[in-house]
Amino acid sequence: MEEQLLYILAANMTFATFGSRFIQRSALMAPLRRSAEQHVPLLHKLISCPHCLCFWLSLAGSALLSNTLLIAGCALLLGWRGGYHLNRLIDNLTEGAHAPPKAARQCRACSAPYERSFLERQGYYFCSYRCWFDYLKNQRRGERPVFDANGNFTRQEVYPVSIKTINPTQAKELLDSDQAYVYIDVRSMPEYETAHPAGALNIPIMHKESMGMVPNNDFVSVVEKHFARDAKLLLGCQMGGRSQRAAEALAAAGFTDLSNVMGGFGGARDQSGNVVEKGWAELGLPVEEGTGDGTDYPSLVRG
């Protein structure tokens, strides 16, 4: 009985540990991660959170392996917490194996010599929150790419208040009241050509290919080509997810006046399909079809 219990506990912790690593890091799971990010926000949050993922994997494993509620509870707890901490241990061992001693490191922002009180952020050390915030404000895309090697969006660490959230009606009011505002449609070129907000420029954050959506690694550079970092940019997509990622990437690149148009062109909906925020088209705001003079992506790339 004791041997069986130990086997169940060890098997469930192993399942939670390596199952979560496979889902979060494997190239085979990259299409699932991208699809969840674009279409199922709740699933994307579950996959992205190591606590949540270990819990649900441990729950599934304990249900399959255990024959009593007591054993299931023990297996769930050990698999959940043990899997999470074992993953952290593996990460520390693999990522820190070739790292220089902490004493040899210095503040990433001001080069002050390392002290025990330093903050560790993004793999770097900072002597104070002021230096960390200065680094976030001034960091460029070359240091933190928009997409990783597997095509997954790299979450950008930016000031929480650096990106405003507005709805399509507010976006239209800003465009009408101040000619300095520009609407950038970050949807794919086919989506833009079908229909888009009148006057919007098209700079896709993702391209639509035969195998699905693929990253546009030139997104930030094309925006930088046409706009100063204090430009007033309104970023919209189909619902609001891709445009939020685009805004984060631009904020990390130093753009300072960014608004994510929640609801985008087609409207935002919850998991049940209920409308959370009406889109540009649903509100009857001005729409154009096809490509305008110099507003389509190929023209912006050339120009």
PDB file of N, CA and C in Angstrom, residues 30 34 37-38 141-156 186 203-207 213-221 241-243 245-246 248-249 297:
ATOM      1  N   ALA A  30       3.444  24.959 -30.074  1.00  0.00           N
ATOM      2  CA  ALA A  30       3.418  26.376 -30.449  1.00  0.00           C
ATOM      3  C   ALA A  30       2.132  26.770 -31.177  1.00  0.00           C
ATOM      4  N   ARG A  34      -0.427  29.750 -29.860  1.00  0.00           N
ATOM      5  CA  ARG A  34      -0.814  30.901 -30.675  1.00  0.00           C
ATOM      6  C   ARG A  34      -2.322  30.970 -30.860  1.00  0.00           C
ATOM      7  N   GLU A  37      -3.992  32.163 -27.694  1.00  0.00           N
ATOM      8  CA  GLU A  37      -3.779  33.594 -27.461  1.00  0.00           C
ATOM      9  C   GLU A  37      -4.710  34.440 -28.309  1.00  0.00           C
ATOM     10  N   GLN A  38      -4.975  33.991 -29.540  1.00  0.00           N
ATOM     11  CA  GLN A  38      -5.785  34.779 -30.464  1.00  0.00           C
ATOM     12  C   GLN A  38      -7.282  34.574 -30.260  1.00  0.00           C
ATOM     13  N   ARG A 141      13.449  47.367 -29.144  1.00  0.00           N
ATOM     14  CA  ARG A 141      12.998  46.071 -29.645  1.00  0.00           C
ATOM     15  C   ARG A 141      14.147  45.088 -29.820  1.00  0.00           C
ATOM     16  N   GLY A 142      15.326  45.549 -30.187  1.00  0.00           N
ATOM     17  CA  GLY A 142      16.443  44.656 -30.400  1.00  0.00           C
ATOM     18  C   GLY A 142      16.816  43.873 -29.161  1.00  0.00           C
ATOM     19  N   GLU A 143      16.529  44.418 -27.957  1.00  0.00           N
ATOM     20  CA  GLU A 143      16.858  43.723 -26.720  1.00  0.00           C
ATOM     21  C   GLU A 143      15.769  42.743 -26.313  1.00  0.00           C
ATOM     22  N   ARG A 144      14.544  43.013 -26.695  1.00  0.00           N
ATOM     23  CA  ARG A 144      13.428  42.144 -26.320  1.00  0.00           C
ATOM     24  C   ARG A 144      12.532  41.992 -27.547  1.00  0.00           C
ATOM     25  N   PRO A 145      12.773  40.991 -28.386  1.00  0.00           N
ATOM     26  CA  PRO A 145      12.044  40.872 -29.651  1.00  0.00           C
ATOM     27  C   PRO A 145      10.553  40.666 -29.435  1.00  0.00           C
ATOM     28  N   VAL A 146       9.775  41.081 -30.433  1.00  0.00           N
ATOM     29  CA  VAL A 146       8.325  40.953 -30.337  1.00  0.00           C
ATOM     30  C   VAL A 146       7.909  39.478 -30.315  1.00  0.00           C
ATOM     31  N   PHE A 147       8.613  38.645 -31.080  1.00  0.00           N
ATOM     32  CA  PHE A 147       8.298  37.220 -31.151  1.00  0.00           C
ATOM     33  C   PHE A 147       9.532  36.403 -30.831  1.00  0.00           C
ATOM     34  N   ASP A 148       9.340  35.246 -30.157  1.00  0.00           N
ATOM     35  CA  ASP A 148      10.473  34.372 -29.885  1.00  0.00           C
ATOM     36  C   ASP A 148      10.729  33.448 -31.074  1.00  0.00           C
ATOM     37  N   ALA A 149      11.672  32.502 -30.913  1.00  0.00           N
ATOM     38  CA  ALA A 149      12.068  31.641 -32.021  1.00  0.00           C
ATOM     39  C   ALA A 149      10.935  30.742 -32.503  1.00  0.00           C
ATOM     40  N   ASN A 150       9.953  30.482 -31.624  1.00  0.00           N
ATOM     41  CA  ASN A 150       8.827  29.630 -31.989  1.00  0.00           C
ATOM     42  C   ASN A 150       7.637  30.415 -32.531  1.00  0.00           C
ATOM     43  N   GLY A 151       7.791  31.720 -32.683  1.00  0.00           N
ATOM     44  CA  GLY A 151       6.702  32.541 -33.201  1.00  0.00           C
ATOM     45  C   GLY A 151       5.703  32.971 -32.158  1.00  0.00           C
ATOM     46  N   ASN A 152       6.019  32.769 -30.866  1.00  0.00           N
ATOM     47  CA  ASN A 152       5.123  33.189 -29.798  1.00  0.00           C
ATOM     48  C   ASN A 152       5.417  34.635 -29.414  1.00  0.00           C
ATOM     49  N   PHE A 153       4.374  35.372 -29.098  1.00  0.00           N
ATOM     50  CA  PHE A 153       4.546  36.766 -28.710  1.00  0.00           C
ATOM     51  C   PHE A 153       5.290  36.841 -27.383  1.00  0.00           C
ATOM     52  N   THR A 154       6.326  37.678 -27.333  1.00  0.00           N
ATOM     53  CA  THR A 154       7.079  37.893 -26.104  1.00  0.00           C
ATOM     54  C   THR A 154       6.426  39.029 -25.333  1.00  0.00           C
ATOM     55  N   ARG A 155       5.832  38.707 -24.202  1.00  0.00           N
ATOM     56  CA  ARG A 155       5.153  39.745 -23.437  1.00  0.00           C
ATOM     57  C   ARG A 155       6.150  40.825 -23.050  1.00  0.00           C
ATOM     58  N   GLN A 156       5.798  42.070 -23.358  1.00  0.00           N
ATOM     59  CA  GLN A 156       6.676  43.195 -23.121  1.00  0.00           C
ATOM     60  C   GLN A 156       6.401  43.767 -21.732  1.00  0.00           C
ATOM     61  N   VAL A 186      -3.911  46.655 -37.282  1.00  0.00           N
ATOM     62  CA  VAL A 186      -2.827  45.668 -37.188  1.00  0.00           C
ATOM     63  C   VAL A 186      -3.284  44.281 -37.631  1.00  0.00           C
ATOM     64  N   ILE A 203      -0.661  48.011 -40.840  1.00  0.00           N
ATOM     65  CA  ILE A 203       0.642  47.463 -40.488  1.00  0.00           C
ATOM     66  C   ILE A 203       0.376  46.216 -39.642  1.00  0.00           C
ATOM     67  N   PRO A 204       0.353  45.033 -40.233  1.00  0.00           N
ATOM     68  CA  PRO A 204      -0.044  43.820 -39.506  1.00  0.00           C
ATOM     69  C   PRO A 204       0.962  43.417 -38.429  1.00  0.00           C
ATOM     70  N   ILE A 205       0.442  42.978 -37.298  1.00  0.00           N
ATOM     71  CA  ILE A 205       1.280  42.369 -36.265  1.00  0.00           C
ATOM     72  C   ILE A 205       1.490  40.888 -36.576  1.00  0.00           C
ATOM     73  N   MET A 206       0.540  40.317 -37.358  1.00  0.00           N
ATOM     74  CA  MET A 206       0.634  38.927 -37.818  1.00  0.00           C
ATOM     75  C   MET A 206       0.215  38.885 -39.289  1.00  0.00           C
ATOM     76  N   HIS A 207       0.857  37.999 -40.055  1.00  0.00           N
ATOM     77  CA  HIS A 207       0.478  37.788 -41.444  1.00  0.00           C
ATOM     78  C   HIS A 207      -0.363  36.523 -41.558  1.00  0.00           C
ATOM     79  N   MET A 213      -1.703  31.957 -38.988  1.00  0.00           N
ATOM     80  CA  MET A 213      -1.132  33.273 -38.718  1.00  0.00           C
ATOM     81  C   MET A 213       0.340  33.124 -38.342  1.00  0.00           C
ATOM     82  N   VAL A 214       1.193  33.937 -38.966  1.00  0.00           N
ATOM     83  CA  VAL A 214       2.625  33.897 -38.676  1.00  0.00           C
ATOM     84  C   VAL A 214       3.081  35.303 -38.272  1.00  0.00           C
ATOM     85  N   PRO A 215       4.117  35.406 -37.447  1.00  0.00           N
ATOM     86  CA  PRO A 215       4.554  36.705 -36.942  1.00  0.00           C
ATOM     87  C   PRO A 215       5.086  37.620 -38.033  1.00  0.00           C
ATOM     88  N   ASN A 216       4.858  38.908 -37.862  1.00  0.00           N
ATOM     89  CA  ASN A 216       5.476  39.927 -38.702  1.00  0.00           C
ATOM     90  C   ASN A 216       6.600  40.567 -37.884  1.00  0.00           C
ATOM     91  N   ASN A 217       7.813  40.082 -38.078  1.00  0.00           N
ATOM     92  CA  ASN A 217       8.943  40.562 -37.289  1.00  0.00           C
ATOM     93  C   ASN A 217       9.349  41.991 -37.651  1.00  0.00           C
ATOM     94  N   ASP A 218       8.782  42.533 -38.726  1.00  0.00           N
ATOM     95  CA  ASP A 218       9.111  43.902 -39.135  1.00  0.00           C
ATOM     96  C   ASP A 218       8.098  44.927 -38.623  1.00  0.00           C
ATOM     97  N   PHE A 219       7.158  44.483 -37.792  1.00  0.00           N
ATOM     98  CA  PHE A 219       6.080  45.374 -37.361  1.00  0.00           C
ATOM     99  C   PHE A 219       6.617  46.663 -36.747  1.00  0.00           C
ATOM    100  N   VAL A 220       7.458  46.533 -35.721  1.00  0.00           N
ATOM    101  CA  VAL A 220       7.937  47.730 -35.016  1.00  0.00           C
ATOM    102  C   VAL A 220       8.781  48.604 -35.935  1.00  0.00           C
ATOM    103  N   SER A 221       9.636  47.987 -36.752  1.00  0.00           N
ATOM    104  CA  SER A 221      10.514  48.780 -37.622  1.00  0.00           C
ATOM    105  C   SER A 221       9.725  49.566 -38.657  1.00  0.00           C
ATOM    106  N   GLY A 241      -7.353  41.929 -29.111  1.00  0.00           N
ATOM    107  CA  GLY A 241      -6.238  41.142 -28.590  1.00  0.00           C
ATOM    108  C   GLY A 241      -4.928  41.422 -29.290  1.00  0.00           C
ATOM    109  N   ARG A 242      -4.931  41.332 -30.617  1.00  0.00           N
ATOM    110  CA  ARG A 242      -3.703  41.593 -31.360  1.00  0.00           C
ATOM    111  C   ARG A 242      -3.244  43.041 -31.195  1.00  0.00           C
ATOM    112  N   SER A 243      -4.183  43.947 -31.141  1.00  0.00           N
ATOM    113  CA  SER A 243      -3.807  45.357 -31.005  1.00  0.00           C
ATOM    114  C   SER A 243      -3.188  45.648 -29.637  1.00  0.00           C
ATOM    115  N   ARG A 245      -1.272  43.495 -28.033  1.00  0.00           N
ATOM    116  CA  ARG A 245       0.106  43.013 -28.187  1.00  0.00           C
ATOM    117  C   ARG A 245       0.934  44.040 -28.979  1.00  0.00           C
ATOM    118  N   ALA A 246       0.328  44.586 -30.023  1.00  0.00           N
ATOM    119  CA  ALA A 246       1.023  45.585 -30.829  1.00  0.00           C
ATOM    120  C   ALA A 246       1.364  46.817 -29.984  1.00  0.00           C
ATOM    121  N   GLU A 248       1.824  46.943 -26.739  1.00  0.00           N
ATOM    122  CA  GLU A 248       2.892  46.589 -25.806  1.00  0.00           C
ATOM    123  C   GLU A 248       4.249  46.626 -26.502  1.00  0.00           C
ATOM    124  N   ALA A 249       4.312  46.079 -27.721  1.00  0.00           N
ATOM    125  CA  ALA A 249       5.576  46.070 -28.461  1.00  0.00           C
ATOM    126  C   ALA A 249       6.048  47.494 -28.747  1.00  0.00           C
ATOM    127  N   TYR A 297      -0.194  47.936 -46.520  1.00  0.00           N
ATOM    128  CA  TYR A 297       1.096  47.550 -45.958  1.00  0.00           C
ATOM    129  C   TYR A 297       2.238  47.558 -46.980  1.00  0.00           C
TER     130      TYR A 297
END
